[in-house]
């Protein structure tokens, strides 16, 4: 049996898996069908949940090489998800030159972060990039994930003049959920407040709902764009 916080973290990993399956199904089944770049985002969300479950269910208590392997897979797939989100936003709102330059720079930065994860796994040396004392902190790979998410949200808001007014409240909701999740993610995976407040497990739940809201934002935006295009014909 896993320790209680690890069990909570493992069980709530199914929220990430379920959110990925749900958003992918909705994107495929409800018209207008979302572009392939967004389908890739939802697929990455589903894939990310699998090593998240592996890390919290088996990796954190393993005493062999598999522990670090699960950790690398967990953080690396999260980085892939954030990168996929950036590509989707760039494809929706930005021209080829800017899209290619920023996409390449982000890809290189994320590859360096993944290489750092592998180095940490091999050497066993991990140092917080953003230390928060006894509460926890962020390792370099996790700090890169935060930077990726901030970049994606920044790209959204920089293009807000091209986003349908009906979709903007949902974007604000996604942003608020991300900020709440960021606060929860600062805690070490073993931090529990008030008996049932397993903060990392709550982060899994909050993040999953955030991506469902992101799907809704994308859907409303595409519906509004299709309606505007039909009205101008």
Tab-separated table of C-alpha atoms in Angstrom:
chain	number	residue	atom	x	y	z
A	1	UNK	CA	0.000	0.000	0.000
A	2	UNK	CA	1.286	3.461	-0.905
A	3	UNK	CA	1.612	6.167	1.732
A	4	UNK	CA	-1.553	8.281	1.802
A	5	UNK	CA	-0.193	11.353	-0.086
A	6	UNK	CA	1.357	9.164	-2.791
A	7	UNK	CA	-1.881	7.216	-3.124
A	8	UNK	CA	-3.811	10.474	-3.548
A	9	UNK	CA	-1.302	11.648	-6.162
A	10	UNK	CA	-1.547	8.343	-8.021
A	11	UNK	CA	-5.341	8.195	-8.006
A	12	UNK	CA	-5.736	11.789	-9.192
A	13	UNK	CA	-3.402	11.027	-12.088
A	14	UNK	CA	-6.456	9.395	-13.626
A	15	UNK	CA	-7.944	12.904	-13.814
A	16	UNK	CA	-5.205	13.862	-16.269
A	17	UNK	CA	-5.718	10.691	-18.291
A	18	UNK	CA	-9.487	11.220	-18.271
A	19	UNK	CA	-9.202	14.890	-19.224
A	20	UNK	CA	-7.014	13.929	-22.190
A	21	UNK	CA	-9.442	11.248	-23.366
A	22	UNK	CA	-12.430	13.564	-22.853
A	23	UNK	CA	-11.026	16.588	-24.673
A	24	UNK	CA	-9.756	14.432	-27.535
A	25	UNK	CA	-13.155	12.775	-27.920
A	26	UNK	CA	-15.005	16.106	-27.768
A	27	UNK	CA	-12.653	17.642	-30.322
A	28	UNK	CA	-13.308	14.738	-32.699
A	29	UNK	CA	-17.050	14.392	-32.156
A	30	UNK	CA	-18.349	17.961	-31.925
A	31	UNK	CA	-18.367	20.258	-34.946
A	32	UNK	CA	-16.504	22.242	-35.982
A	33	UNK	CA	-13.665	19.730	-35.742
A	34	UNK	CA	-10.601	21.282	-34.192
A	35	UNK	CA	-7.366	21.540	-36.216
A	36	UNK	CA	-4.820	18.735	-36.001
A	37	UNK	CA	-2.523	20.877	-33.849
A	38	UNK	CA	-5.220	20.995	-31.141
A	39	UNK	CA	-5.932	17.282	-31.458
A	40	UNK	CA	-2.224	16.812	-30.775
A	41	UNK	CA	-2.557	18.892	-27.586
A	42	UNK	CA	-5.377	16.696	-26.274
A	43	UNK	CA	-3.490	13.546	-27.253
A	44	UNK	CA	-0.413	14.810	-25.390
A	45	UNK	CA	-2.595	15.486	-22.349
A	46	UNK	CA	-3.737	11.863	-22.354
A	47	UNK	CA	-0.191	10.579	-22.865
A	48	UNK	CA	1.119	12.808	-20.068
A	49	UNK	CA	-1.235	11.197	-17.578
A	50	UNK	CA	0.288	7.754	-18.074
A	51	UNK	CA	3.824	8.431	-16.756
A	52	UNK	CA	2.283	10.722	-14.132
A	53	UNK	CA	0.429	7.669	-12.850
A	54	UNK	CA	3.597	5.589	-13.176
A	55	UNK	CA	5.701	8.091	-11.261
A	56	UNK	CA	3.269	8.511	-8.381
A	57	UNK	CA	2.125	4.905	-8.306
A	58	UNK	CA	5.452	3.147	-8.634
A	59	UNK	CA	8.338	5.540	-9.190
A	60	UNK	CA	8.238	7.463	-5.914
A	61	UNK	CA	8.547	4.278	-3.868
A	62	UNK	CA	10.930	2.373	-6.165
A	63	UNK	CA	14.505	1.827	-5.056
A	64	UNK	CA	16.024	0.959	-8.438
A	65	UNK	CA	16.615	2.696	-11.774
A	66	UNK	CA	12.895	2.696	-12.553
A	67	UNK	CA	12.273	5.486	-10.068
A	68	UNK	CA	14.318	8.016	-12.038
A	69	UNK	CA	13.021	6.633	-15.338
A	70	UNK	CA	9.441	7.347	-14.256
A	71	UNK	CA	10.394	10.840	-13.098
A	72	UNK	CA	12.093	11.679	-16.391
A	73	UNK	CA	9.100	10.365	-18.347
A	74	UNK	CA	6.671	12.320	-16.170
A	75	UNK	CA	8.362	15.708	-16.498
A	76	UNK	CA	9.389	15.175	-20.153
A	77	UNK	CA	5.822	14.418	-21.258
A	78	UNK	CA	4.593	17.477	-19.373
A	79	UNK	CA	7.142	19.531	-21.303
A	80	UNK	CA	5.905	17.951	-24.539
A	81	UNK	CA	2.336	18.911	-23.647
A	82	UNK	CA	3.309	22.519	-22.948
A	83	UNK	CA	5.288	22.674	-26.202
A	84	UNK	CA	2.333	21.236	-28.137
A	85	UNK	CA	0.143	23.961	-26.630
A	86	UNK	CA	2.588	26.622	-27.757
A	87	UNK	CA	2.567	25.230	-31.298
A	88	UNK	CA	-1.232	25.242	-31.334
A	89	UNK	CA	-1.409	28.889	-30.272
A	90	UNK	CA	1.308	29.882	-32.725
A	91	UNK	CA	-0.520	28.082	-35.526
A	92	UNK	CA	-3.779	29.820	-34.713
A	93	UNK	CA	-2.631	33.413	-34.404
A	94	UNK	CA	0.902	34.007	-35.692
A	95	UNK	CA	2.668	34.164	-39.040
A	96	UNK	CA	5.117	31.555	-40.334
A	97	UNK	CA	8.303	33.515	-39.647
A	98	UNK	CA	7.557	34.266	-36.010
A	99	UNK	CA	6.009	30.827	-35.520
A	100	UNK	CA	9.057	29.008	-36.848
A	101	UNK	CA	11.579	31.069	-34.901
A	102	UNK	CA	9.804	30.866	-31.571
A	103	UNK	CA	8.881	27.222	-32.082
A	104	UNK	CA	12.503	26.309	-32.788
A	105	UNK	CA	13.786	28.282	-29.797
A	106	UNK	CA	11.224	26.629	-27.511
A	107	UNK	CA	12.013	23.175	-28.888
A	108	UNK	CA	15.717	23.648	-28.198
A	109	UNK	CA	15.082	24.972	-24.688
A	110	UNK	CA	12.831	22.037	-23.872
A	111	UNK	CA	15.340	19.541	-25.256
A	112	UNK	CA	18.003	21.075	-23.027
A	113	UNK	CA	15.616	20.725	-20.077
A	114	UNK	CA	14.994	17.059	-20.915
A	115	UNK	CA	18.743	16.485	-21.207
A	116	UNK	CA	19.037	18.006	-17.739
A	117	UNK	CA	16.442	15.545	-16.454
A	118	UNK	CA	18.475	12.669	-17.850
A	119	UNK	CA	21.653	14.066	-16.270
A	120	UNK	CA	19.890	14.307	-12.899
A	121	UNK	CA	18.733	10.699	-13.262
A	122	UNK	CA	22.230	9.463	-14.091
A	123	UNK	CA	24.124	11.464	-11.459
A	124	UNK	CA	21.473	11.409	-8.759
A	125	UNK	CA	22.137	15.096	-8.117
A	126	UNK	CA	19.023	17.304	-8.062
A	127	UNK	CA	19.073	20.935	-6.965
A	128	UNK	CA	16.057	23.233	-6.840
A	129	UNK	CA	16.060	25.968	-9.470
A	130	UNK	CA	13.367	27.757	-7.442
A	131	UNK	CA	13.709	26.721	-3.766
A	132	UNK	CA	10.765	27.381	-1.444
A	133	UNK	CA	12.182	26.063	1.794
A	134	UNK	CA	10.397	23.305	3.679
A	135	UNK	CA	7.307	23.771	1.504
A	136	UNK	CA	9.060	22.418	-1.577
A	137	UNK	CA	10.173	24.145	-4.770
A	138	UNK	CA	10.803	23.565	-8.442
A	139	UNK	CA	13.613	21.627	-10.061
A	140	UNK	CA	14.992	22.916	-13.408
A	141	UNK	CA	12.678	20.741	-15.518
A	142	UNK	CA	9.671	21.942	-13.539
A	143	UNK	CA	10.832	25.554	-13.818
A	144	UNK	CA	11.027	25.067	-17.587
A	145	UNK	CA	7.454	23.770	-17.526
A	146	UNK	CA	6.309	26.941	-15.760
A	147	UNK	CA	8.146	29.056	-18.345
A	148	UNK	CA	6.457	27.072	-21.130
A	149	UNK	CA	3.020	27.632	-19.630
A	150	UNK	CA	3.640	31.348	-19.105
A	151	UNK	CA	4.792	31.659	-22.707
A	152	UNK	CA	1.661	29.913	-23.984
A	153	UNK	CA	-0.620	32.186	-21.948
A	154	UNK	CA	1.359	35.221	-23.050
A	155	UNK	CA	0.876	34.214	-26.683
A	156	UNK	CA	-2.863	33.951	-26.109
A	157	UNK	CA	-3.149	37.391	-24.553
A	158	UNK	CA	-0.852	39.015	-27.097
A	159	UNK	CA	-3.325	37.839	-29.749
A	160	UNK	CA	-6.447	38.752	-27.748
A	161	UNK	CA	-7.592	41.242	-30.396
A	162	UNK	CA	-8.095	38.254	-32.721
A	163	UNK	CA	-10.041	36.179	-30.200
A	164	UNK	CA	-13.831	36.254	-30.320
A	165	UNK	CA	-15.360	38.220	-27.456
A	166	UNK	CA	-17.547	35.257	-26.505
A	167	UNK	CA	-14.457	33.139	-25.848
A	168	UNK	CA	-12.511	35.608	-23.706
A	169	UNK	CA	-14.252	34.798	-20.373
A	170	UNK	CA	-13.192	31.185	-20.822
A	171	UNK	CA	-9.598	32.248	-21.455
A	172	UNK	CA	-9.712	34.252	-18.235
A	173	UNK	CA	-10.999	31.127	-16.444
A	174	UNK	CA	-8.145	29.049	-17.884
A	175	UNK	CA	-5.655	31.662	-16.679
A	176	UNK	CA	-7.136	31.743	-13.181
A	177	UNK	CA	-7.115	27.947	-12.978
A	178	UNK	CA	-3.482	27.892	-14.131
A	179	UNK	CA	-2.487	30.370	-11.415
A	180	UNK	CA	-4.294	28.362	-8.732
A	181	UNK	CA	-2.620	25.213	-10.021
A	182	UNK	CA	0.769	26.898	-9.987
A	183	UNK	CA	0.286	27.726	-6.335
A	184	UNK	CA	-0.670	24.141	-5.527
A	185	UNK	CA	2.241	22.756	-7.553
A	186	UNK	CA	4.771	24.644	-5.437
A	187	UNK	CA	4.198	22.172	-2.621
A	188	UNK	CA	6.159	18.978	-2.190
A	189	UNK	CA	4.150	15.887	-3.125
A	190	UNK	CA	3.853	14.873	0.533
A	191	UNK	CA	2.326	18.155	1.789
A	192	UNK	CA	-1.192	17.682	3.167
A	193	UNK	CA	-3.173	20.486	4.797
A	194	UNK	CA	-6.220	20.010	6.970
A	195	UNK	CA	-6.179	16.216	6.834
A	196	UNK	CA	-7.529	15.907	3.273
A	197	UNK	CA	-5.791	18.767	1.452
A	198	UNK	CA	-3.159	16.833	-0.488
A	199	UNK	CA	-1.856	19.778	-2.457
A	200	UNK	CA	-0.133	17.925	-5.295
A	201	UNK	CA	-3.184	15.711	-5.788
A	202	UNK	CA	-5.359	18.832	-5.913
A	203	UNK	CA	-2.997	20.208	-8.556
A	204	UNK	CA	-3.759	17.166	-10.724
A	205	UNK	CA	-7.485	17.823	-10.394
A	206	UNK	CA	-7.240	21.572	-10.956
A	207	UNK	CA	-4.967	21.113	-13.968
A	208	UNK	CA	-7.352	18.589	-15.511
A	209	UNK	CA	-10.296	20.978	-15.219
A	210	UNK	CA	-8.103	23.716	-16.651
A	211	UNK	CA	-7.590	21.738	-19.831
A	212	UNK	CA	-11.308	21.016	-20.125
A	213	UNK	CA	-11.907	24.767	-19.901
A	214	UNK	CA	-9.195	25.242	-22.520
A	215	UNK	CA	-11.050	22.858	-24.834
A	216	UNK	CA	-14.243	24.861	-24.243
A	217	UNK	CA	-12.407	28.109	-25.010
A	218	UNK	CA	-11.050	26.691	-28.257
A	219	UNK	CA	-14.456	25.333	-29.245
A	220	UNK	CA	-16.304	28.594	-28.557
A	221	UNK	CA	-13.638	30.538	-30.429
A	222	UNK	CA	-13.867	28.290	-33.495
A	223	UNK	CA	-17.681	28.395	-33.477
A	224	UNK	CA	-17.595	32.200	-33.275
A	225	UNK	CA	-15.055	32.403	-36.088
A	226	UNK	CA	-17.169	30.130	-38.270
A	227	UNK	CA	-20.272	32.216	-37.561
A	228	UNK	CA	-18.430	35.458	-38.395
A	229	UNK	CA	-17.088	33.947	-41.621
A	230	UNK	CA	-20.608	32.881	-42.614
A	231	UNK	CA	-22.010	36.330	-41.856
A	232	UNK	CA	-19.504	38.056	-44.153
A	233	UNK	CA	-20.215	35.900	-47.171
